[in-house]
Short mmCIF file of C-alpha atoms in Angstrom, two decimals:
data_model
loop_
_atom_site.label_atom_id
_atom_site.label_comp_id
_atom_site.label_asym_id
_atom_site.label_seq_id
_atom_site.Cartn_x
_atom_site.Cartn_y
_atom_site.Cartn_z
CA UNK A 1 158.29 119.07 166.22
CA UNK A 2 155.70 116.38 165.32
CA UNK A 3 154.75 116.95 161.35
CA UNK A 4 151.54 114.24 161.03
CA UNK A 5 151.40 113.72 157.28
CA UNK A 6 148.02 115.46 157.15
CA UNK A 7 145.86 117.30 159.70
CA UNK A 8 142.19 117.15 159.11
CA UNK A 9 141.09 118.68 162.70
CA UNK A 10 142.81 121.76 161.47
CA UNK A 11 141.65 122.05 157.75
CA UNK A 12 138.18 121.70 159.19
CA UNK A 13 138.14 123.50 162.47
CA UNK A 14 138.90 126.44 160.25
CA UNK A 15 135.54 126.80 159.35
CA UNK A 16 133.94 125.05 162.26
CA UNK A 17 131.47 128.29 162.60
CA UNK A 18 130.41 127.59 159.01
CA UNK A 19 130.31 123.56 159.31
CA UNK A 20 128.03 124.22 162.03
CA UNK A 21 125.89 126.88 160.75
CA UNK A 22 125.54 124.15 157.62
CA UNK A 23 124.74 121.53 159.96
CA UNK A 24 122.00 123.24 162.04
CA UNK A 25 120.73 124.00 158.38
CA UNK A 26 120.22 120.63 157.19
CA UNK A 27 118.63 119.78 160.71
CA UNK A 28 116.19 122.36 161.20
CA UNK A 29 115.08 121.59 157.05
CA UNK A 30 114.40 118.13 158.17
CA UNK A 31 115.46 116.94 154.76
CA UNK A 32 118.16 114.74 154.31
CA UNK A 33 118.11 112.74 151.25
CA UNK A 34 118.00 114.15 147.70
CA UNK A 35 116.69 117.79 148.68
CA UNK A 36 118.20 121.53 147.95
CA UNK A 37 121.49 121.50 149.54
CA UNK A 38 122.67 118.40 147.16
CA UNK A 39 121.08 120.57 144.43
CA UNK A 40 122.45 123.17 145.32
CA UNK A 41 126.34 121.89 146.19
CA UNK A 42 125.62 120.13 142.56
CA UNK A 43 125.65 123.88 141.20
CA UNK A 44 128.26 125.13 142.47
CA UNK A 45 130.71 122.12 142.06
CA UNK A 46 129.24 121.96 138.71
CA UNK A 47 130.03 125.53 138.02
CA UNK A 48 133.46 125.23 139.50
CA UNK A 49 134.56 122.27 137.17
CA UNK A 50 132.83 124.05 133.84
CA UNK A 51 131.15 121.29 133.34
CA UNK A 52 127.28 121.48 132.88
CA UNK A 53 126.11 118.96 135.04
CA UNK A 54 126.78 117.42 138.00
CA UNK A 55 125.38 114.43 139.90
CA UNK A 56 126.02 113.90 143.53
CA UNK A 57 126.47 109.89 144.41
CA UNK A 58 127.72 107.88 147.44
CA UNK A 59 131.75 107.80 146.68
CA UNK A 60 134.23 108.00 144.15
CA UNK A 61 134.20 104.29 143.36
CA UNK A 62 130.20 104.57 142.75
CA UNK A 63 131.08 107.48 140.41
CA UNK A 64 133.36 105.48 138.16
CA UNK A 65 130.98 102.89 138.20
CA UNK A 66 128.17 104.59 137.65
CA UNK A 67 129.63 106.10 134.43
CA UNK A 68 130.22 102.60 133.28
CA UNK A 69 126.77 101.55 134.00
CA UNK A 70 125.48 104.72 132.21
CA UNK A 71 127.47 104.04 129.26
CA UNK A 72 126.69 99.98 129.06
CA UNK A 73 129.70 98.85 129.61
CA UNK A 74 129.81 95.04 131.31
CA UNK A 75 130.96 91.56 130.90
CA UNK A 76 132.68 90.61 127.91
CA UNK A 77 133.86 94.37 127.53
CA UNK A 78 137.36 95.71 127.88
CA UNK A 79 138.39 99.09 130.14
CA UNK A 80 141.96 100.31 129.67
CA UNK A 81 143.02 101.38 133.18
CA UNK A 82 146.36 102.74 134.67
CA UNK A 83 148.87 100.10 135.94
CA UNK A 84 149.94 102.69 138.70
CA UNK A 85 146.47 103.79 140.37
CA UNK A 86 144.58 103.53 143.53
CA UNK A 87 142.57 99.83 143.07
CA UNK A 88 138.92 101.65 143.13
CA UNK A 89 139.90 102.71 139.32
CA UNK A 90 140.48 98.89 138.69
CA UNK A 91 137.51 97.69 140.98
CA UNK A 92 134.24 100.36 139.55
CA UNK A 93 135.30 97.68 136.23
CA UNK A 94 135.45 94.67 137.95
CA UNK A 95 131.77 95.95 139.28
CA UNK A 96 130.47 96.33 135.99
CA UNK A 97 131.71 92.61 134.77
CA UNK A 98 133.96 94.22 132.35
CA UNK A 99 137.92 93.34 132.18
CA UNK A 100 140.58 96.25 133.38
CA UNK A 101 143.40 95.96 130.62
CA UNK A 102 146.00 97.59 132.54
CA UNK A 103 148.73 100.25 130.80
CA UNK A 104 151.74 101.79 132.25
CA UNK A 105 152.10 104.82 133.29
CA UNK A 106 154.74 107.60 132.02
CA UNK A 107 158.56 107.56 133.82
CA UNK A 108 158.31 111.04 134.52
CA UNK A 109 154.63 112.26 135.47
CA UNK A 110 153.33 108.40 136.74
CA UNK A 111 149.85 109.39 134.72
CA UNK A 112 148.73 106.78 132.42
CA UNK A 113 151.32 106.72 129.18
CA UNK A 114 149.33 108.07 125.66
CA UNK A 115 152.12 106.57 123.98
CA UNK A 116 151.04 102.86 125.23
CA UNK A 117 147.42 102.92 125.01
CA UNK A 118 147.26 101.75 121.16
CA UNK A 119 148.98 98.67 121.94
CA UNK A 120 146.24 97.35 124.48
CA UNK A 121 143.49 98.48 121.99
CA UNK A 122 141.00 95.75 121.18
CA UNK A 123 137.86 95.23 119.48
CA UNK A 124 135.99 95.02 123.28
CA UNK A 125 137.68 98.02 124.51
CA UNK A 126 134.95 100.49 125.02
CA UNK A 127 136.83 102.80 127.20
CA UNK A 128 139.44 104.40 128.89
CA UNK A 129 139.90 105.31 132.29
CA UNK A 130 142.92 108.26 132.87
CA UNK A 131 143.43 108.99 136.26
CA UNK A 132 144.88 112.56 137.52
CA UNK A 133 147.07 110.45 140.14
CA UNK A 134 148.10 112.75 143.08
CA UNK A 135 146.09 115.91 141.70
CA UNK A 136 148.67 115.82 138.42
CA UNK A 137 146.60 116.09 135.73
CA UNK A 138 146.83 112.91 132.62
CA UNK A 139 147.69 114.70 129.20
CA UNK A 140 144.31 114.26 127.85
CA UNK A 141 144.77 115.44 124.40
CA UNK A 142 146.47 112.77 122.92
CA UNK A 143 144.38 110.17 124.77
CA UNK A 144 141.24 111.81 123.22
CA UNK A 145 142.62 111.62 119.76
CA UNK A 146 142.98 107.61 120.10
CA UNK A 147 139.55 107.25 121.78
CA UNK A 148 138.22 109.25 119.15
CA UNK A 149 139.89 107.40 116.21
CA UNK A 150 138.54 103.83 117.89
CA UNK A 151 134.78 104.84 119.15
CA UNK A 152 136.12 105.17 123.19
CA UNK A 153 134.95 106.71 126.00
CA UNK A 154 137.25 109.18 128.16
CA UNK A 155 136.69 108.61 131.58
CA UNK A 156 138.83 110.84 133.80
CA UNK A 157 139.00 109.33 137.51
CA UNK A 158 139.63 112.80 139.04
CA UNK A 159 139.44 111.81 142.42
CA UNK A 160 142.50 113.53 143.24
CA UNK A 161 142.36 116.69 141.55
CA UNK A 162 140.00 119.00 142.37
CA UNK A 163 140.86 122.14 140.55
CA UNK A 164 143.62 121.20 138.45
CA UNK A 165 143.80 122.11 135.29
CA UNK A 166 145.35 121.30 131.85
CA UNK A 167 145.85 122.32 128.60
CA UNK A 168 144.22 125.71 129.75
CA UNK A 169 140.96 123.55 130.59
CA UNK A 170 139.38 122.34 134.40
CA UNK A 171 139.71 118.62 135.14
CA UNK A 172 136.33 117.41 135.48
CA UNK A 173 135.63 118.48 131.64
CA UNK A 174 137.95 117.33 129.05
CA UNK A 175 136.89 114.08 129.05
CA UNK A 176 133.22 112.05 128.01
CA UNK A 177 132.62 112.16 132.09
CA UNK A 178 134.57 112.11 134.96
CA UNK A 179 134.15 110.62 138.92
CA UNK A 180 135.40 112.93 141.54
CA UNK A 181 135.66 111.63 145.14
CA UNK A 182 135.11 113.78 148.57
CA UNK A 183 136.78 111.22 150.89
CA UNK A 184 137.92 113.53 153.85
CA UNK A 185 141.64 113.58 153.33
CA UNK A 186 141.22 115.02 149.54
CA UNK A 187 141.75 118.24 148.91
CA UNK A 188 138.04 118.65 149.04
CA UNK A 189 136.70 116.31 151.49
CA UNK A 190 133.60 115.79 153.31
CA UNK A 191 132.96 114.55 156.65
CA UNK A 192 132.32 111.27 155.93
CA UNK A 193 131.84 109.54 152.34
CA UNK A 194 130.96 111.64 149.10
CA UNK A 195 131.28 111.77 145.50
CA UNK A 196 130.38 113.20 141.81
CA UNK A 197 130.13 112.68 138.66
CA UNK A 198 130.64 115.69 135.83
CA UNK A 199 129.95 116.02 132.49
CA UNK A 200 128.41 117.88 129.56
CA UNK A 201 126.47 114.85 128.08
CA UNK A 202 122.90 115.60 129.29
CA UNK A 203 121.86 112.34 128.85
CA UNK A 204 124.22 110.51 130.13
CA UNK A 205 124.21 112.97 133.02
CA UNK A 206 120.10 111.91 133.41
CA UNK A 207 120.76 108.10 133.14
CA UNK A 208 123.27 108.27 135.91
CA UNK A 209 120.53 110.65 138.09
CA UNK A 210 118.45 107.88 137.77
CA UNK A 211 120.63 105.09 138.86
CA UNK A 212 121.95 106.28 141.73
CA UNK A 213 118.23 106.39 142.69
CA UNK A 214 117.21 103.21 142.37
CA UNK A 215 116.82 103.75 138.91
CA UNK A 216 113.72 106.01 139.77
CA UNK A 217 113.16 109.58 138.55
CA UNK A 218 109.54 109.15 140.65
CA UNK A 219 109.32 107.66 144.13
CA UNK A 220 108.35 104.00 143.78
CA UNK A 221 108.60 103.70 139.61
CA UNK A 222 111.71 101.88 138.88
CA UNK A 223 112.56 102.27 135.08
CA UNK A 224 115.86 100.54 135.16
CA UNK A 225 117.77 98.20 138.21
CA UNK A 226 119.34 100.79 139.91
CA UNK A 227 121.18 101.53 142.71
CA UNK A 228 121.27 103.52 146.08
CA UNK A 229 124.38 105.98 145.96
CA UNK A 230 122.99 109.40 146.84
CA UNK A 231 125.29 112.07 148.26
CA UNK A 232 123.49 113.14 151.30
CA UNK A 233 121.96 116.42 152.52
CA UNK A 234 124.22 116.94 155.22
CA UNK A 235 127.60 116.03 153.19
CA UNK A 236 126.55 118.63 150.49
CA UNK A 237 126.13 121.04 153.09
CA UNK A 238 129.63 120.65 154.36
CA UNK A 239 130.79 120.78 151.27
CA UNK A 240 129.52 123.69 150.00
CA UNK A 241 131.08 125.29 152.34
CA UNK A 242 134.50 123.87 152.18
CA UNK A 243 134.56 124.88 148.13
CA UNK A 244 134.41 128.34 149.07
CA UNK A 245 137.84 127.45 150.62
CA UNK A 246 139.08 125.01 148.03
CA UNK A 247 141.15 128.06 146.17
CA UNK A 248 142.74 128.90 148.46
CA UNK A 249 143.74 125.72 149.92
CA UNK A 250 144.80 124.74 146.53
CA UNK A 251 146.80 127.58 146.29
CA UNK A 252 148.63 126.74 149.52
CA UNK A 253 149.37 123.57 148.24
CA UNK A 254 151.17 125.10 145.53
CA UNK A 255 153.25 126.95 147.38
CA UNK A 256 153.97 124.25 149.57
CA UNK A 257 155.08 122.19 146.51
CA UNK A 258 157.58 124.85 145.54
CA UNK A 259 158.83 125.02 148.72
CA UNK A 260 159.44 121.03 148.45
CA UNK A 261 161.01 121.65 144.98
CA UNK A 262 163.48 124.12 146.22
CA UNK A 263 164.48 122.84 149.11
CA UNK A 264 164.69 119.14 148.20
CA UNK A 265 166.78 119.84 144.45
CA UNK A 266 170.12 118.10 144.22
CA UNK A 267 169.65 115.53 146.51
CA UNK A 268 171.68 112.55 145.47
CA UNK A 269 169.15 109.67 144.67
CA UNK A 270 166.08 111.46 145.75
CA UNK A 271 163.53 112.07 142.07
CA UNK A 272 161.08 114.89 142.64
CA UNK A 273 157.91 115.51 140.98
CA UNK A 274 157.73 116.31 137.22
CA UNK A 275 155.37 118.59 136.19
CA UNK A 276 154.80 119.09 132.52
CA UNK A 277 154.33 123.12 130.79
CA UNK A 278 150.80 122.19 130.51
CA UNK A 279 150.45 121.16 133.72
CA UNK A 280 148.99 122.84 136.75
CA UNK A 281 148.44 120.36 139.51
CA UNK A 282 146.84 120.80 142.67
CA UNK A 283 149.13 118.94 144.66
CA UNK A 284 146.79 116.01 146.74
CA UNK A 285 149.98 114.71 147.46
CA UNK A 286 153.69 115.27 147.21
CA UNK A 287 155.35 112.34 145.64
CA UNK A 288 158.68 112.00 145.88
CA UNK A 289 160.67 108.29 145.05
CA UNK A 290 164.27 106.95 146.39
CA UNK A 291 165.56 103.36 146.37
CA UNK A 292 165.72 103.36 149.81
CA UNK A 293 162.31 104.64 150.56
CA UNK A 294 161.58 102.16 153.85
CA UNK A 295 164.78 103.68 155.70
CA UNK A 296 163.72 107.23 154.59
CA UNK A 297 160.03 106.51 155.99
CA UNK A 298 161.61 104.91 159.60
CA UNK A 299 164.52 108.06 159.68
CA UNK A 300 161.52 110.74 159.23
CA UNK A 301 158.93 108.30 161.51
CA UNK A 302 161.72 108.92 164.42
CA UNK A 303 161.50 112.63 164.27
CA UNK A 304 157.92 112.85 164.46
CA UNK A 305 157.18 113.23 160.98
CA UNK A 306 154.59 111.04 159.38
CA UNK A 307 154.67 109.71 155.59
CA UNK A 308 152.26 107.35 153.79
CA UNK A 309 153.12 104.87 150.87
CA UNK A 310 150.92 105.91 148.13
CA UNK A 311 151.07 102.88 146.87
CA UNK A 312 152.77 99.89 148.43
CA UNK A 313 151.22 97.29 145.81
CA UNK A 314 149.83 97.77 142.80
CA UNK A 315 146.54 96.50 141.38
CA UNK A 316 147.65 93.42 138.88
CA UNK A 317 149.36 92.07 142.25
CA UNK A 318 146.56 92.45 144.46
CA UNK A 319 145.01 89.06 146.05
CA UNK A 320 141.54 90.70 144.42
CA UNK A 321 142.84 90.50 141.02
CA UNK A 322 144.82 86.97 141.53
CA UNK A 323 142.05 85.28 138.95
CA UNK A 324 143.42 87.97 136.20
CA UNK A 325 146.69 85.94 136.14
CA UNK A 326 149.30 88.72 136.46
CA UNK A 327 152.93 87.89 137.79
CA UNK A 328 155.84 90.03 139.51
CA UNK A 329 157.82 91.60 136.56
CA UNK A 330 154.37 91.53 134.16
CA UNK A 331 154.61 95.82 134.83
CA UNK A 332 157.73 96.74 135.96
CA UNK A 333 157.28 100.24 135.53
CA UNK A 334 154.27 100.34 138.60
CA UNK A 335 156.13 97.73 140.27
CA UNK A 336 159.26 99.87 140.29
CA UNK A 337 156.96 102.77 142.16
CA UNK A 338 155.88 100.56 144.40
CA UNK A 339 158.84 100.22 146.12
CA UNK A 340 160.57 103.61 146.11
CA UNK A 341 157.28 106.29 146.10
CA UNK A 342 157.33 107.98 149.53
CA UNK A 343 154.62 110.77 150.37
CA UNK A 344 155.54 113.83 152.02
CA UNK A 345 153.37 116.26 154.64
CA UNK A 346 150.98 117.61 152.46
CA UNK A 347 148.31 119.79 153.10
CA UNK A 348 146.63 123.48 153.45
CA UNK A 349 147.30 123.64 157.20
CA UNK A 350 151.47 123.32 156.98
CA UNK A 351 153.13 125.88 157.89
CA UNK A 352 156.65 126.75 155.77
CA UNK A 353 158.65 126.18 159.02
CA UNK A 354 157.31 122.29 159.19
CA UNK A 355 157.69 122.41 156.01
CA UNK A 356 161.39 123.49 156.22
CA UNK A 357 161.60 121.13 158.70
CA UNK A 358 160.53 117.75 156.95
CA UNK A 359 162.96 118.89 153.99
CA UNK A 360 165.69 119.33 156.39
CA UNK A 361 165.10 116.09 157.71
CA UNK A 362 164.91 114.76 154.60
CA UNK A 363 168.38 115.62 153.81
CA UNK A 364 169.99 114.64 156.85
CA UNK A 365 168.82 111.06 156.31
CA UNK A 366 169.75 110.79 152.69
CA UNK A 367 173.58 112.29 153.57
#
């Protein structure tokens, strides 16, 4: 039985009448820049996240960035970002000129730690950047508290984690703004590049409509140097319709997870996912970590079953941030993941006998 680690002809062949009904849509409008389906998609993810506005852009990179931009952060500023993150979190920073002052994450969820954030704290921080890494949401709360006490921005990089929720609230809303990403393997995904910003700060919400425009709000009068990240007609069109699917696939994703967690307890060496009280995750990936994750990846690899490293270096050792001056052992604690994380099958489309399957395989290669 071949298990790939996620199948995106069948998450979107399930609504290939719709996709197609949306796409003869956009054609027959002739508009495909800026026009009613964006406004319209902007609605309904708005309404989705409970946040009050919603501004479609390019990507989830532009999205962090864009925030930045919107808020005035640049060089000689300070942005405290995870240690243990996908490198877009680090690079919408770099973008702006500003400095990412890595902090490491907690042992048990791998979301930035609250308890380490004081420490990096400086008079040019101006904000902080909690990511909900593998649709687990960050503990907000007490991050909040600090910004609050020192003048910061919350940022949540929610690229992950459509739908989760925390603390009783939606991700997308319980920070200053957050960036979401539609990248096509996310649990909502578009058919080619997309992304959005949330919030319930009206004017920040209008200063980032106008620079993803050019830094127009009327054709050919530039207030401000802008930029071109629109999400298109055609993308917000897809997506619109895959959001009326999002619950469910969410919810499948759950139940997926559960399945993971029973089947995969006790396990000598293997460390499942934690997931606080507070918690309810939406699963982008399953995360599990072992020492001898590159055997475990080759055993499963030669029964058909595909894995992904999510993720195999971390930012501070990246060529790209060489110039930062970070060494091997500077964060031991993303270093550590690293080497050991190993990504399951995950996805909407799994059925509980491959999922059965990639446990039992699991097992037999750990024995």
């Amino acid at each position: 039985m071949k298990i790939p680690f996620l199948d995106l002809q069948a998450i979107n062949l399930s609504q290939a009448d719709q996709l197609q009904a949306a796409f003869q849509r956009v054609l027959q409008r002739g508009w495909f820049i800026l026009g009613e389906e964006t406004l319209a998609f902007e609605r309904q993810f708005g309404a989705y996240c409970d946040s009050q506005h919603c501004i479609g852009v390019a990507n989830g990179l532009d999205a962090i960035f864009l925030i930045l931009k919107a808020y005035g952060i640049g060089p000689g500023d300070e942005v405290i970002v995870p240690s243990n993150t996908f490198i877009a979190t680090w690079l919408a920073v770099t973008h702006c000129g500003a400095t990412p002052v890595p902090v490491e994450p907690d042992a048990a969820t791998y979301n930035l730690d609250p308890a380490r954030i004081a420490a990096a704290i400086t008079a040019r921080t101006k904000a902080i950047i909690p990511v909900h890494l593998y649709g687990q949401p960050a503990d907000l709360p007490p991050i909040l508290a600090l910004a609050r006490q020192h003048g910061l921005k919350v940022i949540e990089d929610a690229a992950q984690a459509h739908g989760a929720r925390a603390h009783g609230g939606t991700v997308g809303q319980l920070g200053d703004a957050a960036a979401f990403s539609f990248y096509p393997g996310k649990n909502l995904g578009a058919l080619g590049d997309g992304g959005a910003v949330t919030t319930n700060d009206a004017a920040l919400a209008e200063r980032i409509r106008t620079l993803r425009n050019y830094g127009s709000k009327v054709k050919y009068y530039n207030e401000v140097p802008g930029y071109n990240s629109r999400l298109d007609e055609l993308q917000a069109a897809l997506l619109s319709v895959k959001l009326t699917q999002l619950p469910a696939d969410n919810a499948r994703r759950r139940a997926i997870a559960a399945l993971y967690q029973r089947e995969l307890a006790g396990i000598p060496g293997l460390t499942l996912p934690f997931v606080p009280d507070w918690a309810e995750p939406v699963w982008h990936l399953y995360v599990v970590r072992h020492a001898r994750r590159d055997a475990l990846a080759e055993a499963l690899a030669a029964q058909g079953i595909g894995t992904v490293v999510h993720y195999p270096v971390a930012p501070h050792l990246q060529p790209a941030y060489a110039a930062l001056g970070y060494r091997l052992g500077d964060l031991p604690l993303a270093e550590a993941l690293q080497n050991d994380v190993l990504s399951l099958p995950m996805g909407p489309h799994l059925s509980d006998a491959q999922v059965l399957a990639v446990a039992a395989a699991v097992r037999a290669a750990l024995a």
